[in-house]
Coordinates of C-alpha atoms in Angstrom, one line a residue:
X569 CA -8.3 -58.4 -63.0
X570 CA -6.8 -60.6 -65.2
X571 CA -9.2 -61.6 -67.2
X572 CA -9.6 -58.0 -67.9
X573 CA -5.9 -57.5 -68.5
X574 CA -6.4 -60.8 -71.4
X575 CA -9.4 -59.0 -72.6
X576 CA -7.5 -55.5 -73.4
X577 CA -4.8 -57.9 -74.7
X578 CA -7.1 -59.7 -77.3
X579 CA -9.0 -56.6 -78.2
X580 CA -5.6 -55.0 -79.1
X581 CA -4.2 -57.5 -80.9
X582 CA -7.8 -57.4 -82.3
X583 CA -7.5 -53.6 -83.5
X584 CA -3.2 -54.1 -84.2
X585 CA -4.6 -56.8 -86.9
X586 CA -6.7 -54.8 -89.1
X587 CA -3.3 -52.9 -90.2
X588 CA -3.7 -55.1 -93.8
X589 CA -1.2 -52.4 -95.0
X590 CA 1.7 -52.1 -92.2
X591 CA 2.7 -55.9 -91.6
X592 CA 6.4 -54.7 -90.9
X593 CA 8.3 -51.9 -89.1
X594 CA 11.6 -52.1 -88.1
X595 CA 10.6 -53.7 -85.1
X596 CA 8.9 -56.8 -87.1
X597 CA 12.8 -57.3 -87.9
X598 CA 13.5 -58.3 -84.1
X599 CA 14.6 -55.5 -81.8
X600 CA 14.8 -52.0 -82.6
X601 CA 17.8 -49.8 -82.1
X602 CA 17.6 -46.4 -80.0
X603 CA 15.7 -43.3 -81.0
X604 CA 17.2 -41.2 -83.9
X605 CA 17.7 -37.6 -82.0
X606 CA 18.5 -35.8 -85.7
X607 CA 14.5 -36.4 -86.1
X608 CA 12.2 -34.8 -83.7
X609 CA 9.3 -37.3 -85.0
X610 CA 11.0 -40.6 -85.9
X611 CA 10.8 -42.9 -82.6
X612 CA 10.9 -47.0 -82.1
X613 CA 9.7 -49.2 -79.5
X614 CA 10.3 -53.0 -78.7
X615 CA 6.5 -54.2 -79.6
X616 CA 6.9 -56.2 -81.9
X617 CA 3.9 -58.3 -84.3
X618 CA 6.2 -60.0 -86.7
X619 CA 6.0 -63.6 -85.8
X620 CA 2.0 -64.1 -86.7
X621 CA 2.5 -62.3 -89.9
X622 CA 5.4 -64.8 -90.5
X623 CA 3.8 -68.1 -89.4
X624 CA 1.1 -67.0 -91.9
X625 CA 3.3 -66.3 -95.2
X626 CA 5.7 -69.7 -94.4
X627 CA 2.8 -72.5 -94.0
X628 CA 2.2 -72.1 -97.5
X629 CA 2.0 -74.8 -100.2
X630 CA 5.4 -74.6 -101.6
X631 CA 4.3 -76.9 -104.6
X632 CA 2.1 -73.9 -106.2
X633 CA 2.3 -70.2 -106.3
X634 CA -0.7 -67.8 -105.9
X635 CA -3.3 -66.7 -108.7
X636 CA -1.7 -65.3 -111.6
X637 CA 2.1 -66.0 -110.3
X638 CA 4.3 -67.3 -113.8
X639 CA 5.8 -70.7 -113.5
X640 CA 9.9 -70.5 -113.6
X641 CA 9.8 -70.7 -117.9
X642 CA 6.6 -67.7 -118.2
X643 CA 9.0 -66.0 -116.4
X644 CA 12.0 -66.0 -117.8
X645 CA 9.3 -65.3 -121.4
X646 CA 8.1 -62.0 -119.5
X647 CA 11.8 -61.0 -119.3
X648 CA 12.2 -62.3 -115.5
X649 CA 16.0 -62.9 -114.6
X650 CA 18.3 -63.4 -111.7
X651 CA 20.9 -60.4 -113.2
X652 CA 20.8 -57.3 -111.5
X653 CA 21.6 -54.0 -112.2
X654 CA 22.0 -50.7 -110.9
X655 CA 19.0 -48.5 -110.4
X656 CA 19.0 -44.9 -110.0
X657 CA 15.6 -42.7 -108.9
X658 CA 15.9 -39.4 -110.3
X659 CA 16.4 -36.3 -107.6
X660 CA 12.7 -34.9 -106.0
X661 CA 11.4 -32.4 -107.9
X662 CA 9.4 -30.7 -105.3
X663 CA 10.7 -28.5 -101.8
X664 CA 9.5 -30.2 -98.6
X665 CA 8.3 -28.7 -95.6
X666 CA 5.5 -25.9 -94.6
X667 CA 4.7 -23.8 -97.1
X668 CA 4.3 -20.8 -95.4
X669 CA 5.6 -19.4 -92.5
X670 CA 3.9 -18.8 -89.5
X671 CA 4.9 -15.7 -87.1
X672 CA 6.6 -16.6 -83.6
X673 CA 3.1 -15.1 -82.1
X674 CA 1.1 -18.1 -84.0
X675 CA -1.2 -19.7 -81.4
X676 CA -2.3 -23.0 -81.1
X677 CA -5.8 -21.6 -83.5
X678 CA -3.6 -20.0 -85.4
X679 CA -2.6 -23.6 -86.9
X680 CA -5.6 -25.0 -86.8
X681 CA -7.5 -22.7 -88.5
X682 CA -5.2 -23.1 -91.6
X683 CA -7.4 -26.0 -92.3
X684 CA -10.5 -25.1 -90.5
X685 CA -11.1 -21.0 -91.1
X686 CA -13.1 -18.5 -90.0
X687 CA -15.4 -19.2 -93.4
X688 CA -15.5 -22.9 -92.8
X689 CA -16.9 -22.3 -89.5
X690 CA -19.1 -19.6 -90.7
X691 CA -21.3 -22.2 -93.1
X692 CA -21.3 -24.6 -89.9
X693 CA -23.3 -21.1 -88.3
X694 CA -25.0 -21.0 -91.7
X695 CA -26.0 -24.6 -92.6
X696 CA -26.9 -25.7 -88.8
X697 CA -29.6 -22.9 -88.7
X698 CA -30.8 -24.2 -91.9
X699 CA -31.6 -27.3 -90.9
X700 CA -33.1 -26.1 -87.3
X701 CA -35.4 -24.3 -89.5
X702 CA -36.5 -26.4 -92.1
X703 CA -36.6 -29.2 -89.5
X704 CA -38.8 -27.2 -87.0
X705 CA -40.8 -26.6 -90.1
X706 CA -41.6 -30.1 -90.6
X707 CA -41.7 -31.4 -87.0
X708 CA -42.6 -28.4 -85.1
X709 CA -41.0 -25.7 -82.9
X710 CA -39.0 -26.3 -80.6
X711 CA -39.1 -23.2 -78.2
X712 CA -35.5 -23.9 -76.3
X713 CA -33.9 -23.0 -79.8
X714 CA -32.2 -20.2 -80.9
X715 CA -30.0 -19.7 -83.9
X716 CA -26.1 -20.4 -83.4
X717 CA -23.5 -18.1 -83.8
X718 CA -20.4 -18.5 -84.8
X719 CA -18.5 -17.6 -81.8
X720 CA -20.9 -20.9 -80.0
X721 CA -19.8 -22.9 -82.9
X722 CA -16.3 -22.8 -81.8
X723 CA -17.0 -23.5 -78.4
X724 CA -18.6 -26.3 -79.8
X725 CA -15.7 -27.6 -82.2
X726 CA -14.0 -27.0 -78.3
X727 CA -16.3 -29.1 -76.3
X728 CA -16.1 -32.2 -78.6
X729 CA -12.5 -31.8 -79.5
X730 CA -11.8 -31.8 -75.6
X731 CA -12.6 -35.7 -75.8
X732 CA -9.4 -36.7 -77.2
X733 CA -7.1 -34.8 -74.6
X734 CA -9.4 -35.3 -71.7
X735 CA -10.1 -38.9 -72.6
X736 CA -13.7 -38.7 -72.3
X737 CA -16.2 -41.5 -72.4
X738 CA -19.3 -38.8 -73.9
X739 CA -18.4 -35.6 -74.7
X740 CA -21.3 -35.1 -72.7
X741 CA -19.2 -36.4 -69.5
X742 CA -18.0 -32.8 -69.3
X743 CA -21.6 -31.2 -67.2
X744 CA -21.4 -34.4 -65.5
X745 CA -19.8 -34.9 -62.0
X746 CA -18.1 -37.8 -62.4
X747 CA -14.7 -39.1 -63.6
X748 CA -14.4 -37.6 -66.7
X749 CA -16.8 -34.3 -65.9
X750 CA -14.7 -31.2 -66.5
X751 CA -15.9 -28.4 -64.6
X752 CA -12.6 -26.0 -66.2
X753 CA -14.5 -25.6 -69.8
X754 CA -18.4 -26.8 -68.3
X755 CA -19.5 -23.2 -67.1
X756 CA -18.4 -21.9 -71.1
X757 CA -22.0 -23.4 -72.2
X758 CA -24.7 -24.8 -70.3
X759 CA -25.3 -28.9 -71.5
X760 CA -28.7 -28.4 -72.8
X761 CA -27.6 -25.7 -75.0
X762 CA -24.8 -28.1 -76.3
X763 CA -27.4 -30.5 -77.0
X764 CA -29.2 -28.1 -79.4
X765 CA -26.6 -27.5 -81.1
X766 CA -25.5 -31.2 -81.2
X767 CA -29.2 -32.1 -82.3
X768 CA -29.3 -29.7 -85.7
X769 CA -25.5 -29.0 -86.2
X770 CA -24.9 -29.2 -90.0
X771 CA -22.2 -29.2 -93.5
X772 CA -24.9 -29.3 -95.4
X773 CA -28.4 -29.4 -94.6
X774 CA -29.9 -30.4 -97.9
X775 CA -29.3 -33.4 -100.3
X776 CA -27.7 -31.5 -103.9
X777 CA -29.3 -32.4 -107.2
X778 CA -26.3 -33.9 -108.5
X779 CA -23.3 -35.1 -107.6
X780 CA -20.8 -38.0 -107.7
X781 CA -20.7 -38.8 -104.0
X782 CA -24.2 -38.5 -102.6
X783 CA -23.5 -41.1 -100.3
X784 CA -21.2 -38.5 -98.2
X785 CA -23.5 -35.3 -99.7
X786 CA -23.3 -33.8 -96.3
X787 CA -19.7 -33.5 -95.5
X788 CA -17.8 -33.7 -98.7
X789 CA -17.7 -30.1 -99.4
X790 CA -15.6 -30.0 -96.0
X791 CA -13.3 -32.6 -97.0
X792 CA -13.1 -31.4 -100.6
X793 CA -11.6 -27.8 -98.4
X794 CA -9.8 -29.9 -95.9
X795 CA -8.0 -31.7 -98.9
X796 CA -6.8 -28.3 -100.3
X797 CA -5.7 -26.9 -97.5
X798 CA -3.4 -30.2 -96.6
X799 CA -2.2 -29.5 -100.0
X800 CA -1.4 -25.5 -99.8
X801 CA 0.1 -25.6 -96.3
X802 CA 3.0 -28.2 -96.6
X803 CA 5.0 -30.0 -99.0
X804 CA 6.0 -33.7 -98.1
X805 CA 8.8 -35.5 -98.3
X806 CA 10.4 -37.6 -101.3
X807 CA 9.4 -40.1 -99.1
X808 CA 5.8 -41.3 -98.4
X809 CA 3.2 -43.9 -97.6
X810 CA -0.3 -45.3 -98.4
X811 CA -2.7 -46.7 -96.0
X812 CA -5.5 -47.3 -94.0
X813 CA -4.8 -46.1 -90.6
X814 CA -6.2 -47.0 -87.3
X815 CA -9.5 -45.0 -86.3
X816 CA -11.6 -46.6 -83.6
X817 CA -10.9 -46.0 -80.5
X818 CA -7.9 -47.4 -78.2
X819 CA -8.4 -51.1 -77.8
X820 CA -7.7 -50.9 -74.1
X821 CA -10.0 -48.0 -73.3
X822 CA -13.1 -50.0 -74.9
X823 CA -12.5 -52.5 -72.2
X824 CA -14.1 -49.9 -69.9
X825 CA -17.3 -49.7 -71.5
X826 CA -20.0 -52.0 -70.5
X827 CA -21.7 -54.7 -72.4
X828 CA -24.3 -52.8 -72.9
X829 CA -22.5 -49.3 -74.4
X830 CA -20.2 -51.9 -76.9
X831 CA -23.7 -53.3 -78.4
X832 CA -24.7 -49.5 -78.7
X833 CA -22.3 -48.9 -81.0
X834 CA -22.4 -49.1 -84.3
X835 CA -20.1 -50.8 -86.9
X836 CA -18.2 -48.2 -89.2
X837 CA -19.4 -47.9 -92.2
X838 CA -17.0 -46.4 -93.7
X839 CA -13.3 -46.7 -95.0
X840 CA -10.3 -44.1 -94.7
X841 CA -7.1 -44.1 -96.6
X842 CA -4.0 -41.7 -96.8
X843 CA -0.7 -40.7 -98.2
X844 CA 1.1 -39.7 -95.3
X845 CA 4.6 -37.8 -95.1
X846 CA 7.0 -40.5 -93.3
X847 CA 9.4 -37.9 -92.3
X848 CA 7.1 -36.2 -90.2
X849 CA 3.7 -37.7 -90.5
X850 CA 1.9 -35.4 -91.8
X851 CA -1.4 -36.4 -93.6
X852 CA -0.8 -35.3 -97.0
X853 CA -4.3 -36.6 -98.7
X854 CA -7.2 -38.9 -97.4
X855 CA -9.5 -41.1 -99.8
X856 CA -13.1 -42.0 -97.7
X857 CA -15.5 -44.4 -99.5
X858 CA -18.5 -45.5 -98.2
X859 CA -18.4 -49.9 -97.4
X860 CA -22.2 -50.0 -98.0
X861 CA -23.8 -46.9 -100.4
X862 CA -24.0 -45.1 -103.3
X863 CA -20.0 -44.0 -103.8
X864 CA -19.0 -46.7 -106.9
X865 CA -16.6 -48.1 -104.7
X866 CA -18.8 -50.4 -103.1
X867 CA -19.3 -51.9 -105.8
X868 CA -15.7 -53.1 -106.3
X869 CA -15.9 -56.7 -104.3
X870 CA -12.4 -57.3 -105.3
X871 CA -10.1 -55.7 -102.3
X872 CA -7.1 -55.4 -104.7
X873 CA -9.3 -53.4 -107.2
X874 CA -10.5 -51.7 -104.6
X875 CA -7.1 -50.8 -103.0
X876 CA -5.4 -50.3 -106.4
X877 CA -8.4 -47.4 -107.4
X878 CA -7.7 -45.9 -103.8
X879 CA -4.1 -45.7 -104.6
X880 CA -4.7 -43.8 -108.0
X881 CA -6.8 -41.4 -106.1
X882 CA -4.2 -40.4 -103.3
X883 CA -1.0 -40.3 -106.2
X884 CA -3.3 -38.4 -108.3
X885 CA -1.2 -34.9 -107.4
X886 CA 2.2 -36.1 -107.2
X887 CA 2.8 -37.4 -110.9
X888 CA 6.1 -36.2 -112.1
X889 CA 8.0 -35.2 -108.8
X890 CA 10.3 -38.6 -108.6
X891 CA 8.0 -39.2 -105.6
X892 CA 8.7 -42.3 -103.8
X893 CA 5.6 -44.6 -102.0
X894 CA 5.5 -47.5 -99.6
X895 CA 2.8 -49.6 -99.9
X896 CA 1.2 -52.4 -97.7
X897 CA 0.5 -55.9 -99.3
X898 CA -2.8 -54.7 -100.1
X899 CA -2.0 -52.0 -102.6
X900 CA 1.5 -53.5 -103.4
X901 CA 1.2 -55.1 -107.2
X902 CA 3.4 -55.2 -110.2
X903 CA 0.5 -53.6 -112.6
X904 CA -0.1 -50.4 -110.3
X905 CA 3.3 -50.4 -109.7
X906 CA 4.1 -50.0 -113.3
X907 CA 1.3 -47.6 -113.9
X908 CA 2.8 -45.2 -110.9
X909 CA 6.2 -45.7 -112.8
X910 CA 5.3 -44.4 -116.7
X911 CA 4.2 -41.0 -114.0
X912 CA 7.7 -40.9 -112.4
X913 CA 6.2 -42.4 -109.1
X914 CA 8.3 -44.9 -107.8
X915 CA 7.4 -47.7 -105.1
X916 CA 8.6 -49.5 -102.2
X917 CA 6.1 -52.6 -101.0
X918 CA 5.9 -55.4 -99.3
X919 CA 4.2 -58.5 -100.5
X920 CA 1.6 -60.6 -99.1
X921 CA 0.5 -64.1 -101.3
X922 CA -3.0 -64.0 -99.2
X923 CA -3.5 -60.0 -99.6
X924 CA -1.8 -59.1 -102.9
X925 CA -2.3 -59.0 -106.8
X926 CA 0.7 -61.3 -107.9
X927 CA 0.0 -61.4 -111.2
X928 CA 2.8 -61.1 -113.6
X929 CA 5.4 -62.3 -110.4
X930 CA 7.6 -65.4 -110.7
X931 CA 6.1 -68.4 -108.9
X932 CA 9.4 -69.3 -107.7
X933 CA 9.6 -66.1 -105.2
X934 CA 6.5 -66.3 -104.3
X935 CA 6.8 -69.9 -102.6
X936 CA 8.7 -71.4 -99.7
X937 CA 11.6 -73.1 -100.3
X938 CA 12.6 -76.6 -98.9
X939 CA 16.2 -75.8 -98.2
X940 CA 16.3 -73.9 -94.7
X941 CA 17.1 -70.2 -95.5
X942 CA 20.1 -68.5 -93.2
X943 CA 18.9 -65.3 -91.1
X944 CA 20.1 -62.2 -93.4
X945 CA 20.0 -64.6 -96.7
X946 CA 17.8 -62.9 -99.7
X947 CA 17.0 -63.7 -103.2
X948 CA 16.1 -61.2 -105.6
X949 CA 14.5 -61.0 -109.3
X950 CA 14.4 -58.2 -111.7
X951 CA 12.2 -57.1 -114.7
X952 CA 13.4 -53.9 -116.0
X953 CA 13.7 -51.4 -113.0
X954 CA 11.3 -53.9 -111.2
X955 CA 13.3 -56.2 -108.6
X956 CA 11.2 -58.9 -106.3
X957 CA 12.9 -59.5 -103.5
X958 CA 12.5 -62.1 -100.8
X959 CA 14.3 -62.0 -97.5
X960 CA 14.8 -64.3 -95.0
X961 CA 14.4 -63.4 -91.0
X962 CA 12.7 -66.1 -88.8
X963 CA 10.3 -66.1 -92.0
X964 CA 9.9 -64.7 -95.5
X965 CA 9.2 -61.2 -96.6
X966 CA 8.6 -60.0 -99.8
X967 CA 9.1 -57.0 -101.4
X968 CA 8.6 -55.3 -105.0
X969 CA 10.4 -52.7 -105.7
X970 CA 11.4 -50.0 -108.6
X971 CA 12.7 -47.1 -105.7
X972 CA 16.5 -49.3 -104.6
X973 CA 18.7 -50.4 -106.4
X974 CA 19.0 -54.4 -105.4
X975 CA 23.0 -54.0 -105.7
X976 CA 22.8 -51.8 -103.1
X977 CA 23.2 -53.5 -99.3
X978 CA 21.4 -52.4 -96.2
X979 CA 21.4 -53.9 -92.3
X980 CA 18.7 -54.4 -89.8
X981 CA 19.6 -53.4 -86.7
X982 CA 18.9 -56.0 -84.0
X983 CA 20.2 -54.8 -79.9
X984 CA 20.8 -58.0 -78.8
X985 CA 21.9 -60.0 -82.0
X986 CA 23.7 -57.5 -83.5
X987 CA 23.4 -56.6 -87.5
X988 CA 21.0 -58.7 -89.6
X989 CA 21.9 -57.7 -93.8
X990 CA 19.0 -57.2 -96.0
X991 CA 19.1 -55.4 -99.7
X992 CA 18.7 -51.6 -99.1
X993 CA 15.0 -51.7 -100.2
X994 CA 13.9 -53.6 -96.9
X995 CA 16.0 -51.2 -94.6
X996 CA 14.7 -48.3 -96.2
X997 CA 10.6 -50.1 -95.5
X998 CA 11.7 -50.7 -92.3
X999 CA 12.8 -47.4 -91.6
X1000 CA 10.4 -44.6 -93.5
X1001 CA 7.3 -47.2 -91.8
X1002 CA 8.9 -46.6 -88.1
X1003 CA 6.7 -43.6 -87.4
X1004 CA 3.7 -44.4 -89.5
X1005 CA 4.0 -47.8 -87.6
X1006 CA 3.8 -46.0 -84.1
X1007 CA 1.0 -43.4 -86.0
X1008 CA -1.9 -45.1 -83.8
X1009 CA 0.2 -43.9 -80.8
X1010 CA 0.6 -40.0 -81.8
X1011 CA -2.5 -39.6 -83.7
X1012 CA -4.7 -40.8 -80.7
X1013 CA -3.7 -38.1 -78.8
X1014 CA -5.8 -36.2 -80.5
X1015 CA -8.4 -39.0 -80.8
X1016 CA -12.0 -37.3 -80.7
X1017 CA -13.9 -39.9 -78.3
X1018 CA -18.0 -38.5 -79.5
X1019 CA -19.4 -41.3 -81.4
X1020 CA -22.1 -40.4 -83.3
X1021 CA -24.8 -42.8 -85.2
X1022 CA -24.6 -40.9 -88.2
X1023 CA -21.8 -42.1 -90.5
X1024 CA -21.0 -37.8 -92.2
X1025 CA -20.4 -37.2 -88.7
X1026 CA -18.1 -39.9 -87.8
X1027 CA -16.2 -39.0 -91.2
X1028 CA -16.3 -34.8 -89.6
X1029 CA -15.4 -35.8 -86.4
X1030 CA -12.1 -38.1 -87.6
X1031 CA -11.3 -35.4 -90.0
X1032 CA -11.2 -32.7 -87.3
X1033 CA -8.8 -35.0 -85.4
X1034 CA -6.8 -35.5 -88.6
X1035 CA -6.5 -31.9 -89.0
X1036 CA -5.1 -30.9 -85.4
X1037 CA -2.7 -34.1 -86.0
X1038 CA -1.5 -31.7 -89.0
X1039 CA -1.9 -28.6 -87.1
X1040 CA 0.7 -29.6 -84.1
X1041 CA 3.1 -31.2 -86.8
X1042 CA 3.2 -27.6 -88.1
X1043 CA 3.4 -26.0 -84.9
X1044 CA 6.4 -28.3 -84.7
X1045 CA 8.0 -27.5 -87.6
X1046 CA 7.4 -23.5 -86.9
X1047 CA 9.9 -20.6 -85.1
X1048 CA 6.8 -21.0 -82.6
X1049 CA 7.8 -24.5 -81.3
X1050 CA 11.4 -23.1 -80.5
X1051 CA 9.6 -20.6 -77.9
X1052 CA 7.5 -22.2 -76.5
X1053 CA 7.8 -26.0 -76.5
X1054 CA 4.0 -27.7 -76.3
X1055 CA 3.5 -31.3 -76.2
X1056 CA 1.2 -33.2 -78.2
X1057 CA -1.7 -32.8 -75.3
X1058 CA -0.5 -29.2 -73.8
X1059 CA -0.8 -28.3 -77.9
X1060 CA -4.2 -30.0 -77.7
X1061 CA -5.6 -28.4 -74.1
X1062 CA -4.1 -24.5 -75.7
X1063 CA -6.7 -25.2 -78.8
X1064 CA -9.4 -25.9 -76.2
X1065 CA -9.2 -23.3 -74.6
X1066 CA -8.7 -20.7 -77.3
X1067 CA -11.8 -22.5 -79.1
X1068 CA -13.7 -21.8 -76.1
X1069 CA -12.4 -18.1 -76.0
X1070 CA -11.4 -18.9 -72.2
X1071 CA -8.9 -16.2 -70.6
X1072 CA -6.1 -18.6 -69.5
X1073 CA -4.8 -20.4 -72.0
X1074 CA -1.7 -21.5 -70.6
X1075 CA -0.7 -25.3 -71.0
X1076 CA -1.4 -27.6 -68.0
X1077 CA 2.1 -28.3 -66.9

């Protein structure tokens, strides 16, 4: 038992570690406080990660700065200086919130089908029957097949989408009569049926002549209509966020699978980035590239090239709205950031000397000093608008800014130490990350558990959970949620059942 408890342990902090863009929260600070109860989706916990990341950045060479950093006289020559002065972002040029409004009858479909209509579901019917054909034409008949409809289809979408609120193993668990068999939703469709469908379903059953992505041919019509419907059906915050989120399954719940299930699957192939709302976490945009393919980005070996293009792609709608973005060390770099500045995008990120582009940065902030720094004590450098600033909490953080002012003052607060003073850049990181930090948690409630081989059906599968993730933070948001008040999972069970056109669709209470 416990070396299955150590196990969970290792493959969580396994999964925690591949957050390359959220190294901080407001827990990696020390303690959080309470919950704020004037936001219905900003929450904290105790975890906190911080002292690895810390270790990491302080047992550097303090004799020499990272690639590209400027010695202390290149910097003062690239206009580099210790005087600071006030700076002011511009008021949001954009409204913020849903951009329609839903009726107080809106069910749990309703929502979901503002990303995933009636139309979108129709070319699943339209495209799957396709391929049946054309692949019975090639390989022979298969005489237990008969042409989907659409009203199947979304029992289909139903079946697999129960994973992530049942917790299934295999969607296929559900005809089974075991643990995770679910004999509520089984009778809707007989298994073999499920399997036909599962065996030709389809986005788009034949490779295009031409196109830029051919790598994701088969679902990027999808998320080319997914992405416009994020962007027609809410308006985020001033405030938001870029990166790669956690997708593969809970860390703990692998520790259930046998040997032999965890060689079975296969390494992702792909990569997933997104510009999140940090008021409510909504996922505004999402950038998927291909690691090994045919997409260009593959090609990019350099991470921060990589990133920095990535970034570009998820800002490319938001130019001239005062917009502000936090960034993980990653993305986080004085050239992007001065790009995203000439477009009235302005940035909040934290630095990292292993993972970041410090070109152009003072070598002096980028190194340890050998005089012990004081818990609270920070340091900051400006170029322009641009500050660098490095604060001091059991370790060094970094953080490159043109979003806060650096005269302005901020506090961490700690529940058993009491207030810990930072510049108002790192409280407002700290604080706009909370929920993305805690992300993993809400978003894998609605987690879709099938695991296919094929990598476009991965990518479909993550994006359905992606968009009922957006649908409940609607829901929320809506006159709906004030008369009848869902949870995440009830929220998720309603869909199921109204996908599978069952006659009680009441909540499990």
């Amino acid at each position: 038992m416990a070396e299955c408890g150590r196990k969970a342990l290792s493959l969580l902090e396994a999964a925690r570690s591949r957050y390359e863009s959220l190294q901080i929260s407001d827990d990696v600070f020390g303690e959080s406080g309470d919950d704020s109860s004037d936001n219905p989706f900003y929450s904290t916990s105790g975890d906190s990660d911080s002292d690895n990341y810390i270790a990491e950045e302080s047992t550097g060479n303090s004799g020499a700065g990272p690639p590209g950093a400027l010695s202390r006289s290149q910097a003062q020559e690239e206009g580099w200086t210790e005087t600071l002065q006030d700076v002011t972002v511009p008021p949001f040029k954009d409204t913020y919130g849903p951009a329609q409004k839903m009726p107080a009858t809106a069910t749990a479909l309703d929502f979901f089908q503002l990303f995933v209509p009636d139309n979108c579901i129709q070319n699943m019917v339209t495209q799957t029957n396709m391929y049946a054909k054309k692949f019975q034409e090639r390989f022979g008949s298969d005489e237990g097949w008969r042409p989907v409809t659409a009203q199947e289809m979304k029992a289909f979408l139903g079946f697999v989408t129960s994973t992530s609120v049942q917790r299934c193993e295999s969607v296929l668990s559900i005809w089974s009569s075991g643990f995770f068999s679910n004999r509520s939703i089984a009778l809707k469709m007989s298994q073999a049926r499920f399997e036909k469908i599962l065996k030709y379903f389809h986005i788009v059953a034949f490779r295009p002549s031409q196109g830029s992505n051919q790598g994701l041919y088969k679902i990027q019509p999808f998320l080319d209509m997914l992405q416009q419907s994020f962007s027609c059906t809410f308006r985020p915050s001033q405030t938001q966020v870029l990166h790669e989120p956690l997708i593969d399954e809970d860390p703990v719940f692998i520790t259930t699978c046998t040997e032999r299930e965890l060689r079975k699957r296969k390494k992702r192939k792909f990569s997933l980035w997104v510009r999140q709302c940090t008021s409510t976490g909504f996922i505004c945009q999402i950038s998927v590239h291909l690691k090994e393919g045919t997409d260009g980005l593959a090609a990019l070996k350099n991470k921060p090239q990589l990133h920095s293009l990535v970034a570009k792609q998820l800002c490319q709608n938001i130019s001239g709205k005062n917009t502000i973005i936090f960034t993980g060390p990653s993305i986080t770099s004085l050239g992007l950031f001065t790009e995203f500045s000439k477009q009235d995008i302005y940035c909040c990120g934290l630095l990292s000397t292993r993972k970041s582009d410090c070109t152009g940065l003072p070598q002096s902030m980028l190194v340890c000093s050998s005089t012990p720094a004081q818990r609270g004590q920070s340091r900051v450098m400006m170029k322009g608008s641009m500050s660098l600033i490095s604060w001091y909490n059991k370790g060094h953080f970094r953080f490159l800014t043109n979003g806060y002012s650096p005269t302005k003052r901020g506090i961490i607060i700690k529940r058993k130490s009491g207030e810990i003073p930072c510049p108002l850049a790192v409280e407002a990181f700290a604080a706009h990350l909370s929920y993305i930090c805690k992300y993993d948690d809400k978003y894998s409630k609605y987690f879709i558990f099938h695991k296919p081989n094929k990598t476009w059906q991965q990518v479909f599968w993550l994006s359905i959970s992606i968009a009922i993730n957006n649908a409940y933070i609607l829901y929320k948001m809506s006159d709906v949620y004030t008369v009848k008040r869902y949870s995440r999972v009830q929220f998720g069970e309603r869909l199921v059942k109204e996908l599978l056109d069952l006659d009680d669709c009441s909540p499990t209470q």
